[in-house]
């Protein structure tokens, strides 16, 4: 043995392929394609069919032809000096010079409904810093508002060009195969206000490579931030999350760059162009006529307004995410903007004046259905409504509910729901069911107790108040009681303890009850008995009577 190592294995001669006789024919077809029209070149299927039909190549398979053509087509292009099919040239970006803008579609669950929305993105070329915003549509007002938000977040505008594709919000017409575009007047005014120079990419997929940074950024953001699909109640809630995600994105490095996006942006931000002092109105005005259903149509969607405006022309200010309705310069309605076309957004409060005259239309109204879906008409409302109808009948019980809903114009939704819930629990509707209810002012009750004590009738008087199913004592806290009056009132409350209900209305907090009950120990005992197992409703400090009077005066002036 000459060596302990085995000799190298001999290479076997390549096995002949059944395709070898036909390879020159395939190469000829591929070379002929170099001068053929773009949409009339040989496909692999066509090459295989020609070999079968013209050369009787029954010994070969489609898979053999496919493997050979995939690799050979690139070689023939290279031999002809045409290079690879796709080639990208690295670009150098100056700090604060250019940016890119684009929209991307995203799916979310909005208020329980799967919804298609649009993600606006403005990305700086140098640092890769991107600002995002989610909108219900991608119209011109959305295009403008997205720019305003992004530029305010960045604290400046690019000094050079901003690259766009040919979206309708920015381009009215593409002029031939050049980069010249006809822009809408508002687009020209917007661009002039912010000092932005537009650069429009080529139409189609080829133009996407000219702003590949923002194309890739939207894809990255969608895959990493919208998976799993976000579930939110409003777009405002989602955009708060988007703002947080943008800040988190600053800690990311793009490929092998030595610094993070945030570090590069800190270098780029001082080089951005200062923003103008005066704002630019991004929204649009419309003047629809209110139809007989109390709705105004804007962009093929219907939005409710108060029924008193039926037949009148109103002014609507359409923003990117909401719209505001004005009548004689006063705001009368505000709605979140609908994303799809042909929809309707109805507010139950707008129809209450009509429904109180037509209570039979209330149960099946579309506004009630939307109020239930939005959580504005709660199960508590339904329970109260059922109790009212059981006591007064369908018509009068529904009218009673509508009168309660009108109170929501002067107090918060939460306070109204809490009041209805407590009313059900303490039996405020018991009078409707035949139970005895007694309402009395605190001062009048104390005076009656003092007189009864003087006339030796105190026991009977306390027993009479004890038999009432619900005792309502109002205006407790407006007066200072002497020791005797306070003790007599305490006896009435003690008589009813754990037997019947008491509802007390007071303008003072519990800490201020020592002004009414001057004995601190007595005041503490009363508070202890009333709060144990009771329900407390805080209605705030705003005067309901004052608000009601102002609203009535406004309605009188309008009419």
Coordinates of C-alpha atoms in Angstrom, one line a residue:
X1 CA 0.0 0.0 0.0
X2 CA 1.4 3.4 -1.0
X3 CA -0.8 5.3 1.4
X4 CA -3.2 4.6 4.2
X5 CA -5.7 7.0 2.7
X6 CA -8.1 5.7 0.1
X7 CA -7.8 7.0 -3.4
X8 CA -10.3 9.7 -4.5
X9 CA -13.6 8.3 -5.9
X10 CA -13.8 8.6 -9.6
X11 CA -16.4 10.9 -10.9
X12 CA -19.0 9.2 -13.0
X13 CA -19.8 10.5 -16.4
X14 CA -22.9 12.6 -16.5
X15 CA -25.9 10.5 -17.5
X16 CA -27.4 11.4 -20.8
X17 CA -30.8 12.9 -20.6
X18 CA -33.7 12.2 -23.0
X19 CA -34.0 16.0 -23.3
X20 CA -30.5 16.5 -24.8
X21 CA -31.5 16.2 -28.5
X22 CA -34.1 18.9 -28.0
X23 CA -32.1 21.4 -26.0
X24 CA -30.9 23.3 -29.1
X25 CA -34.5 23.6 -30.2
X26 CA -35.5 25.1 -26.8
X27 CA -32.6 27.5 -26.8
X28 CA -33.7 28.7 -30.2
X29 CA -37.2 29.4 -29.0
X30 CA -35.8 31.3 -25.9
X31 CA -33.5 33.4 -28.2
X32 CA -36.4 34.2 -30.4
X33 CA -38.3 35.6 -27.4
X34 CA -35.7 38.3 -27.0
X35 CA -37.3 40.3 -29.8
X36 CA -40.9 39.1 -29.3
X37 CA -43.7 41.3 -27.8
X38 CA -43.8 41.2 -24.0
X39 CA -47.1 39.4 -23.8
X40 CA -46.3 37.0 -26.7
X41 CA -43.3 35.0 -25.5
X42 CA -43.0 31.3 -25.0
X43 CA -44.3 29.9 -21.8
X44 CA -43.0 26.5 -20.6
X45 CA -46.3 24.9 -21.5
X46 CA -46.0 26.3 -25.1
X47 CA -42.5 25.1 -25.5
X48 CA -43.5 21.6 -24.4
X49 CA -46.5 21.6 -26.7
X50 CA -44.3 22.6 -29.7
X51 CA -41.8 19.9 -29.0
X52 CA -44.7 17.3 -29.0
X53 CA -46.5 18.7 -32.1
X54 CA -43.5 19.7 -34.3
X55 CA -40.8 17.3 -33.2
X56 CA -42.7 14.3 -31.8
X57 CA -40.8 14.5 -28.5
X58 CA -42.9 11.8 -26.8
X59 CA -40.0 10.6 -24.7
X60 CA -39.8 13.7 -22.6
X61 CA -42.0 15.1 -19.8
X62 CA -43.2 18.5 -18.9
X63 CA -41.2 18.5 -15.7
X64 CA -38.0 17.9 -17.6
X65 CA -38.7 20.9 -19.9
X66 CA -39.6 23.1 -16.9
X67 CA -36.4 22.5 -15.0
X68 CA -34.3 23.2 -18.0
X69 CA -36.2 26.4 -19.1
X70 CA -36.1 28.0 -15.7
X71 CA -32.4 28.0 -15.5
X72 CA -31.6 28.4 -19.2
X73 CA -33.8 31.5 -19.8
X74 CA -31.6 33.6 -17.4
X75 CA -28.4 32.4 -19.1
X76 CA -29.6 33.3 -22.5
X77 CA -30.6 36.8 -21.3
X78 CA -27.2 37.2 -19.7
X79 CA -25.4 36.1 -22.9
X80 CA -27.4 38.7 -24.9
X81 CA -26.1 41.4 -22.5
X82 CA -29.4 42.1 -21.0
X83 CA -28.4 41.2 -17.5
X84 CA -30.7 39.7 -14.9
X85 CA -34.5 40.2 -15.0
X86 CA -34.4 42.3 -11.8
X87 CA -31.6 44.4 -10.5
X88 CA -31.5 47.0 -7.7
X89 CA -28.9 49.7 -7.3
X90 CA -28.1 50.8 -3.7
X91 CA -29.0 54.4 -3.0
X92 CA -27.4 57.0 -0.7
X93 CA -29.9 59.2 1.2
X94 CA -29.1 62.6 2.6
X95 CA -30.3 63.5 6.0
X96 CA -33.6 65.4 6.1
X97 CA -33.8 65.3 2.3
X98 CA -36.6 63.0 1.2
X99 CA -39.5 60.9 2.4
X100 CA -42.1 58.4 1.0
X101 CA -45.8 58.2 1.5
X102 CA -48.2 55.3 0.9
X103 CA -51.5 53.6 2.1
X104 CA -51.9 50.0 3.0
X105 CA -55.2 48.1 3.7
X106 CA -55.6 46.5 7.1
X107 CA -58.3 44.4 8.7
X108 CA -59.5 45.1 12.3
X109 CA -62.4 44.2 14.5
X110 CA -64.1 47.6 15.2
X111 CA -66.9 47.6 17.8
X112 CA -67.3 43.9 17.3
X113 CA -67.5 44.0 13.5
X114 CA -64.7 43.0 11.0
X115 CA -63.8 46.2 9.2
X116 CA -61.4 47.1 6.4
X117 CA -59.4 50.2 7.2
X118 CA -56.4 52.0 5.7
X119 CA -53.0 52.5 7.2
X120 CA -51.3 55.8 6.2
X121 CA -47.5 55.8 6.4
X122 CA -44.9 58.6 5.9
X123 CA -41.3 57.4 6.1
X124 CA -38.1 59.4 6.1
X125 CA -35.5 58.0 3.8
X126 CA -32.4 58.6 5.8
X127 CA -33.4 57.4 9.3
X128 CA -36.2 55.1 8.3
X129 CA -38.4 56.8 10.9
X130 CA -42.1 56.2 10.0
X131 CA -45.3 57.7 11.3
X132 CA -48.5 55.7 10.9
X133 CA -52.2 56.5 11.2
X134 CA -55.3 54.3 10.7
X135 CA -58.3 55.8 8.9
X136 CA -61.7 54.5 7.7
X137 CA -61.1 55.5 4.1
X138 CA -58.3 56.8 1.9
X139 CA -59.9 59.9 0.4
X140 CA -58.3 63.3 0.0
X141 CA -59.1 64.6 3.5
X142 CA -57.6 61.5 4.9
X143 CA -54.5 62.0 2.7
X144 CA -54.1 65.6 4.0
X145 CA -54.8 64.7 7.7
X146 CA -52.3 61.9 7.6
X147 CA -49.6 64.3 6.4
X148 CA -50.5 66.9 9.0
X149 CA -50.3 64.3 11.8
X150 CA -47.0 62.8 10.5
X151 CA -45.3 66.2 10.0
X152 CA -46.3 67.4 13.5
X153 CA -45.0 64.2 15.0
X154 CA -41.7 64.6 13.1
X155 CA -41.4 68.3 14.0
X156 CA -40.6 69.3 10.4
X157 CA -40.9 68.6 6.7
X158 CA -38.4 67.1 4.3
X159 CA -36.3 69.7 2.4
X160 CA -36.3 67.7 -0.8
X161 CA -38.9 65.5 -2.5
X162 CA -41.7 63.3 -1.1
X163 CA -42.3 60.2 -3.2
X164 CA -45.9 59.1 -4.0
X165 CA -47.6 56.6 -6.2
X166 CA -50.5 57.8 -8.4
X167 CA -53.3 57.7 -5.8
X168 CA -56.5 59.6 -6.6
X169 CA -56.1 61.9 -3.6
X170 CA -53.0 63.5 -5.1
X171 CA -53.3 62.9 -8.9
X172 CA -56.1 63.9 -11.1
X173 CA -54.5 62.6 -14.4
X174 CA -51.3 60.8 -15.4
X175 CA -49.9 62.6 -18.5
X176 CA -48.6 59.9 -20.8
X177 CA -45.5 57.9 -19.9
X178 CA -43.8 60.9 -18.3
X179 CA -43.6 61.8 -14.6
X180 CA -45.8 64.8 -15.1
X181 CA -49.2 64.8 -13.3
X182 CA -52.3 67.0 -13.2
X183 CA -53.0 67.7 -9.5
X184 CA -56.3 68.7 -7.9
X185 CA -56.5 72.4 -6.8
X186 CA -56.7 71.5 -3.1
X187 CA -53.6 69.2 -3.5
X188 CA -51.7 72.1 -5.0
X189 CA -52.8 74.4 -2.2
X190 CA -51.8 71.8 0.4
X191 CA -48.4 71.2 -1.1
X192 CA -47.7 74.9 -1.4
X193 CA -48.7 75.5 2.3
X194 CA -46.3 72.9 3.6
X195 CA -43.6 73.5 1.1
X196 CA -43.6 69.9 -0.2
X197 CA -42.1 68.9 -3.6
X198 CA -43.8 65.9 -5.1
X199 CA -42.1 63.1 -6.9
X200 CA -44.5 60.6 -8.6
X201 CA -43.4 57.1 -9.3
X202 CA -44.1 55.1 -12.4
X203 CA -47.5 53.5 -12.6
X204 CA -47.9 49.8 -11.7
X205 CA -45.6 47.4 -9.9
X206 CA -42.4 48.9 -11.4
X207 CA -43.1 52.2 -9.6
X208 CA -43.4 50.4 -6.3
X209 CA -39.6 49.8 -6.4
X210 CA -39.1 53.6 -6.5
X211 CA -40.5 53.9 -3.0
X212 CA -39.6 50.5 -1.7
X213 CA -38.8 51.7 1.8
X214 CA -42.4 52.7 2.7
X215 CA -43.8 49.6 0.8
X216 CA -41.6 47.4 3.0
X217 CA -42.4 49.4 6.1
X218 CA -46.2 49.0 5.7
X219 CA -45.7 45.3 5.2
X220 CA -43.5 45.0 8.3
X221 CA -45.9 47.1 10.4
X222 CA -48.9 45.1 9.3
X223 CA -47.3 41.7 10.0
X224 CA -45.8 42.7 13.4
X225 CA -48.5 45.1 14.8
X226 CA -51.7 43.9 13.3
X227 CA -51.2 40.2 14.0
X228 CA -53.4 39.0 15.7
X229 CA -56.1 41.2 14.4
X230 CA -56.7 44.2 16.8
X231 CA -60.0 44.4 18.5
X232 CA -60.9 48.0 19.4
X233 CA -64.1 50.0 20.2
X234 CA -63.1 53.1 18.1
X235 CA -60.4 54.2 15.7
X236 CA -59.2 56.7 18.2
X237 CA -58.4 53.8 20.6
X238 CA -56.5 52.0 17.8
X239 CA -54.5 55.1 16.8
X240 CA -53.3 55.5 20.4
X241 CA -51.9 52.0 20.1
X242 CA -50.3 53.0 16.7
X243 CA -48.6 56.0 18.3
X244 CA -47.1 53.7 21.0
X245 CA -46.0 51.2 18.3
X246 CA -44.3 54.0 16.4
X247 CA -42.3 54.9 19.5
X248 CA -41.3 51.3 20.1
X249 CA -40.2 51.0 16.4
X250 CA -37.5 53.6 17.1
X251 CA -35.5 50.9 19.0
X252 CA -35.4 48.7 15.9
X253 CA -32.3 48.4 13.6
X254 CA -32.8 48.2 9.8
X255 CA -30.8 45.2 8.6
X256 CA -27.1 45.6 9.5
X257 CA -27.2 49.4 10.2
X258 CA -25.0 50.2 13.2
X259 CA -27.6 52.5 14.9
X260 CA -31.3 52.3 15.7
X261 CA -34.0 54.2 13.8
X262 CA -34.4 56.5 16.8
X263 CA -30.6 57.3 16.9
X264 CA -30.6 58.1 13.2
X265 CA -33.8 60.2 13.5
X266 CA -32.2 62.2 16.3
X267 CA -29.5 63.2 13.8
X268 CA -32.0 63.9 11.0
X269 CA -34.7 65.8 12.9
X270 CA -32.7 69.1 13.2
X271 CA -32.2 69.1 9.4
X272 CA -35.9 69.0 8.6
X273 CA -37.6 72.1 7.3
X274 CA -39.6 74.1 10.0
X275 CA -43.4 73.8 9.8
X276 CA -45.6 76.8 8.9
X277 CA -47.2 78.6 11.8
X278 CA -50.7 78.8 10.3
X279 CA -52.8 75.5 10.1
X280 CA -54.3 74.1 6.9
X281 CA -57.9 73.0 6.9
X282 CA -57.8 69.4 5.8
X283 CA -61.6 68.7 6.0
X284 CA -64.2 69.4 3.3
X285 CA -67.6 71.1 3.5
X286 CA -70.9 69.6 2.2
X287 CA -74.4 71.0 2.2
X288 CA -76.9 68.1 2.1
X289 CA -80.6 68.4 2.6
X290 CA -82.1 66.5 5.5
X291 CA -84.6 63.9 4.3
X292 CA -87.8 62.9 5.9
X293 CA -86.1 60.1 7.9
X294 CA -84.0 62.7 9.7
X295 CA -80.8 61.8 7.9
X296 CA -78.2 63.7 5.8
X297 CA -76.3 61.9 3.0
X298 CA -72.6 62.4 2.7
X299 CA -70.3 60.3 0.4
X300 CA -73.1 57.7 -0.1
X301 CA -73.6 57.2 3.6
X302 CA -76.5 58.5 5.8
X303 CA -76.1 60.2 9.2
X304 CA -78.9 61.1 11.6
X305 CA -79.6 64.7 12.7
X306 CA -82.3 66.0 15.1
X307 CA -85.7 65.5 13.5
X308 CA -86.6 69.2 13.8
X309 CA -84.2 69.8 10.9
X310 CA -86.1 67.6 8.4
X311 CA -86.4 69.5 5.1
X312 CA -83.6 71.9 5.9
X313 CA -80.2 72.2 4.3
X314 CA -77.4 71.8 6.8
X315 CA -73.6 72.2 6.5
X316 CA -71.4 69.1 7.1
X317 CA -67.7 69.3 7.9
X318 CA -66.2 66.0 6.8
X319 CA -62.9 65.0 8.6
X320 CA -60.8 61.9 8.1
X321 CA -62.4 60.0 11.0
X322 CA -65.6 61.9 11.9
X323 CA -68.1 64.5 10.5
X324 CA -69.8 67.4 12.2
X325 CA -73.2 68.7 11.3
X326 CA -74.0 72.4 11.7
X327 CA -77.2 74.4 11.5
X328 CA -77.0 78.2 11.5
X329 CA -73.5 78.0 12.8
X330 CA -74.3 75.7 15.7
X331 CA -73.2 72.1 16.0
X332 CA -76.2 69.8 16.0
X333 CA -74.6 66.3 15.5
X334 CA -71.3 64.6 15.5
X335 CA -70.7 61.1 14.1
X336 CA -67.7 58.8 13.6
X337 CA -67.2 58.4 9.9
X338 CA -68.4 55.2 8.2
X339 CA -65.7 53.2 6.3
X340 CA -67.9 51.4 3.7
X341 CA -70.5 53.0 1.4
X342 CA -74.2 52.6 1.6
X343 CA -74.3 52.5 5.4
X344 CA -76.1 54.5 8.0
X345 CA -75.1 55.8 11.5
X346 CA -78.1 56.7 13.7
X347 CA -78.3 58.3 17.1
X348 CA -81.4 57.4 19.2
X349 CA -81.5 60.8 20.8
X350 CA -82.1 62.5 17.5
X351 CA -85.5 60.7 17.2
X352 CA -86.9 61.1 20.7
X353 CA -89.2 64.0 19.9
X354 CA -90.8 62.0 17.1
X355 CA -90.9 58.8 19.0
X356 CA -92.7 60.3 22.0
X357 CA -95.5 61.1 19.5
X358 CA -95.2 57.7 17.9
X359 CA -94.3 55.3 20.7
X360 CA -95.3 52.3 18.6
X361 CA -92.4 52.9 16.3
X362 CA -89.9 52.7 19.1
X363 CA -89.4 48.9 19.5
X364 CA -88.5 48.3 15.9
X365 CA -86.6 51.5 15.1
X366 CA -83.2 51.2 13.5
X367 CA -81.8 53.8 15.8
X368 CA -82.7 51.6 18.8
X369 CA -81.0 48.6 17.2
X370 CA -77.8 50.7 16.7
X371 CA -78.0 52.0 20.2
X372 CA -78.1 48.4 21.5
X373 CA -75.1 47.4 19.3
X374 CA -73.1 50.4 20.6
X375 CA -73.9 49.7 24.2
X376 CA -75.9 52.9 24.6
X377 CA -79.1 51.1 25.3
X378 CA -78.2 48.6 28.0
X379 CA -80.1 45.7 29.6
X380 CA -80.8 48.1 32.5
X381 CA -82.8 50.2 30.1
X382 CA -84.7 47.1 28.9
X383 CA -85.5 46.0 32.5
X384 CA -86.8 49.5 33.3
X385 CA -88.8 49.5 30.1
X386 CA -90.4 46.1 30.9
X387 CA -91.4 47.4 34.4
X388 CA -92.9 50.5 33.0
X389 CA -94.9 48.6 30.4
X390 CA -96.1 46.2 33.0
X391 CA -97.4 49.1 35.1
X392 CA -98.8 51.4 32.4
X393 CA -99.2 49.4 29.3
X394 CA -97.1 49.4 26.1
X395 CA -97.9 52.9 24.9
X396 CA -97.6 54.8 28.2
X397 CA -94.8 52.7 29.5
X398 CA -92.8 53.4 26.3
X399 CA -93.5 57.1 26.6
X400 CA -92.2 57.0 30.2
X401 CA -89.0 55.4 28.9
X402 CA -88.5 58.0 26.2
X403 CA -89.0 60.8 28.8
X404 CA -86.3 59.2 30.9
X405 CA -84.0 59.0 27.8
X406 CA -84.5 62.7 27.3
X407 CA -82.8 63.2 30.7
X408 CA -79.5 62.0 29.1
X409 CA -79.2 65.5 27.4
X410 CA -78.6 67.0 30.9
X411 CA -76.6 64.2 32.6
X412 CA -74.0 61.7 31.6
X413 CA -74.9 58.3 30.2
X414 CA -73.3 56.5 33.2
X415 CA -75.3 58.5 35.7
X416 CA -78.6 57.8 33.9
X417 CA -77.9 54.1 33.8
X418 CA -76.9 54.0 37.4
X419 CA -80.0 55.9 38.3
X420 CA -82.2 53.4 36.4
X421 CA -80.4 50.4 38.1
X422 CA -80.9 51.8 41.5
X423 CA -84.5 52.7 40.8
X424 CA -85.2 49.1 39.9
X425 CA -83.4 47.8 43.0
X426 CA -84.9 50.1 45.5
X427 CA -88.4 49.8 44.0
X428 CA -88.9 53.3 42.5
X429 CA -91.4 51.7 40.1
X430 CA -93.3 50.1 42.9
X431 CA -95.9 52.9 42.9
X432 CA -96.8 51.7 39.4
X433 CA -97.5 48.3 40.8
X434 CA -99.8 49.4 43.6
X435 CA -97.3 49.9 46.4
X436 CA -97.4 53.0 48.6
X437 CA -94.9 55.7 48.0
X438 CA -94.5 58.8 50.1
X439 CA -92.4 61.9 49.1
X440 CA -91.6 64.5 51.7
X441 CA -89.2 67.4 52.3
X442 CA -86.8 66.9 55.2
X443 CA -87.9 70.2 56.8
X444 CA -91.5 69.3 56.5
X445 CA -91.0 65.9 58.0
X446 CA -89.1 67.2 61.0
X447 CA -91.7 69.9 61.7
X448 CA -94.5 67.2 61.5
X449 CA -92.6 65.0 63.9
X450 CA -92.0 67.9 66.4
X451 CA -95.7 68.8 66.3
X452 CA -96.7 65.1 66.8
X453 CA -94.4 64.8 69.8
X454 CA -96.0 67.9 71.3
X455 CA -99.5 66.5 70.7
X456 CA -98.5 63.0 72.1
X457 CA -99.0 61.5 68.6
X458 CA -95.4 60.7 67.8
X459 CA -95.7 56.9 68.0
X460 CA -98.6 56.9 65.5
X461 CA -96.8 59.3 63.1
X462 CA -93.6 57.2 63.1
X463 CA -95.6 54.0 62.6
X464 CA -97.5 55.7 59.7
X465 CA -94.2 56.6 57.9
X466 CA -92.9 53.1 58.7
X467 CA -95.7 51.4 56.8
X468 CA -95.0 53.2 53.5
X469 CA -93.4 51.0 50.9
X470 CA -90.9 53.7 49.7
X471 CA -90.2 56.9 51.6
X472 CA -88.5 59.7 49.6
X473 CA -86.8 62.4 51.7
X474 CA -85.6 65.4 49.7
X475 CA -83.4 68.4 50.4
X476 CA -81.6 66.9 53.4
X477 CA -78.7 69.1 54.1
X478 CA -80.2 72.5 53.4
X479 CA -81.0 73.2 57.0
X480 CA -79.4 72.8 60.5
X481 CA -81.5 70.6 62.8
X482 CA -81.5 71.0 66.6
X483 CA -80.8 68.0 68.7
X484 CA -84.5 67.2 69.2
X485 CA -85.4 67.4 65.5
X486 CA -82.4 65.3 64.6
X487 CA -83.3 62.6 67.1
X488 CA -86.9 62.4 65.9
X489 CA -85.7 62.0 62.3
X490 CA -83.4 59.3 63.4
X491 CA -86.3 57.5 65.0
X492 CA -88.2 57.4 61.6
X493 CA -85.1 56.1 59.8
X494 CA -84.5 53.5 62.5
X495 CA -88.2 52.3 62.3
X496 CA -87.7 51.6 58.6
X497 CA -84.3 49.9 58.9
X498 CA -84.2 46.5 57.1
X499 CA -88.0 46.7 56.6
X500 CA -88.8 49.2 53.8
X501 CA -86.8 51.4 51.4
X502 CA -85.7 55.0 51.9
X503 CA -84.5 57.3 49.1
X504 CA -82.7 60.4 50.4
X505 CA -81.6 63.4 48.2
X506 CA -78.9 65.6 49.6
X507 CA -76.7 68.4 48.3
X508 CA -74.1 67.7 50.9
X509 CA -71.6 64.9 51.0
X510 CA -71.7 62.6 54.0
X511 CA -68.9 64.6 55.6
X512 CA -71.2 67.7 55.5
X513 CA -74.1 66.0 57.3
X514 CA -72.6 67.2 60.6
X515 CA -74.0 70.6 59.6
X516 CA -77.5 69.2 59.6
X517 CA -77.0 66.8 62.5
X518 CA -74.9 68.8 64.9
X519 CA -74.3 65.8 67.1
X520 CA -71.3 64.0 65.4
X521 CA -72.2 60.6 67.0
X522 CA -75.8 60.9 65.7
X523 CA -74.6 61.9 62.3
X524 CA -72.3 58.9 62.1
X525 CA -75.1 56.6 63.2
X526 CA -77.4 57.9 60.5
X527 CA -74.8 57.6 57.8
X528 CA -73.9 54.1 58.9
X529 CA -77.5 52.9 58.7
X530 CA -78.2 54.5 55.3
X531 CA -75.0 53.3 53.6
X532 CA -75.2 49.7 54.8
X533 CA -76.7 47.7 51.9
X534 CA -77.7 50.9 50.1
X535 CA -76.9 52.4 46.7
X536 CA -75.1 55.8 46.3
X537 CA -75.7 57.9 43.1
X538 CA -73.4 60.9 42.6
X539 CA -75.1 63.3 40.2
X540 CA -72.4 66.0 40.2
X541 CA -72.6 69.7 40.9
X542 CA -74.2 70.8 37.6
X543 CA -77.8 72.1 38.0
X544 CA -80.3 70.0 36.1
X545 CA -83.0 72.7 36.3
X546 CA -80.6 75.3 34.9
X547 CA -79.5 73.1 32.0
X548 CA -83.2 72.2 31.3
X549 CA -84.1 75.8 31.2
X550 CA -81.3 76.7 28.8
X551 CA -82.2 73.9 26.5
X552 CA -85.9 74.9 26.5
X553 CA -84.9 78.5 25.7
X554 CA -82.7 77.4 22.8
X555 CA -85.6 75.3 21.3
X556 CA -87.9 78.3 21.7
X557 CA -85.4 80.6 19.9
X558 CA -84.8 78.0 17.1
X559 CA -88.5 77.6 16.5

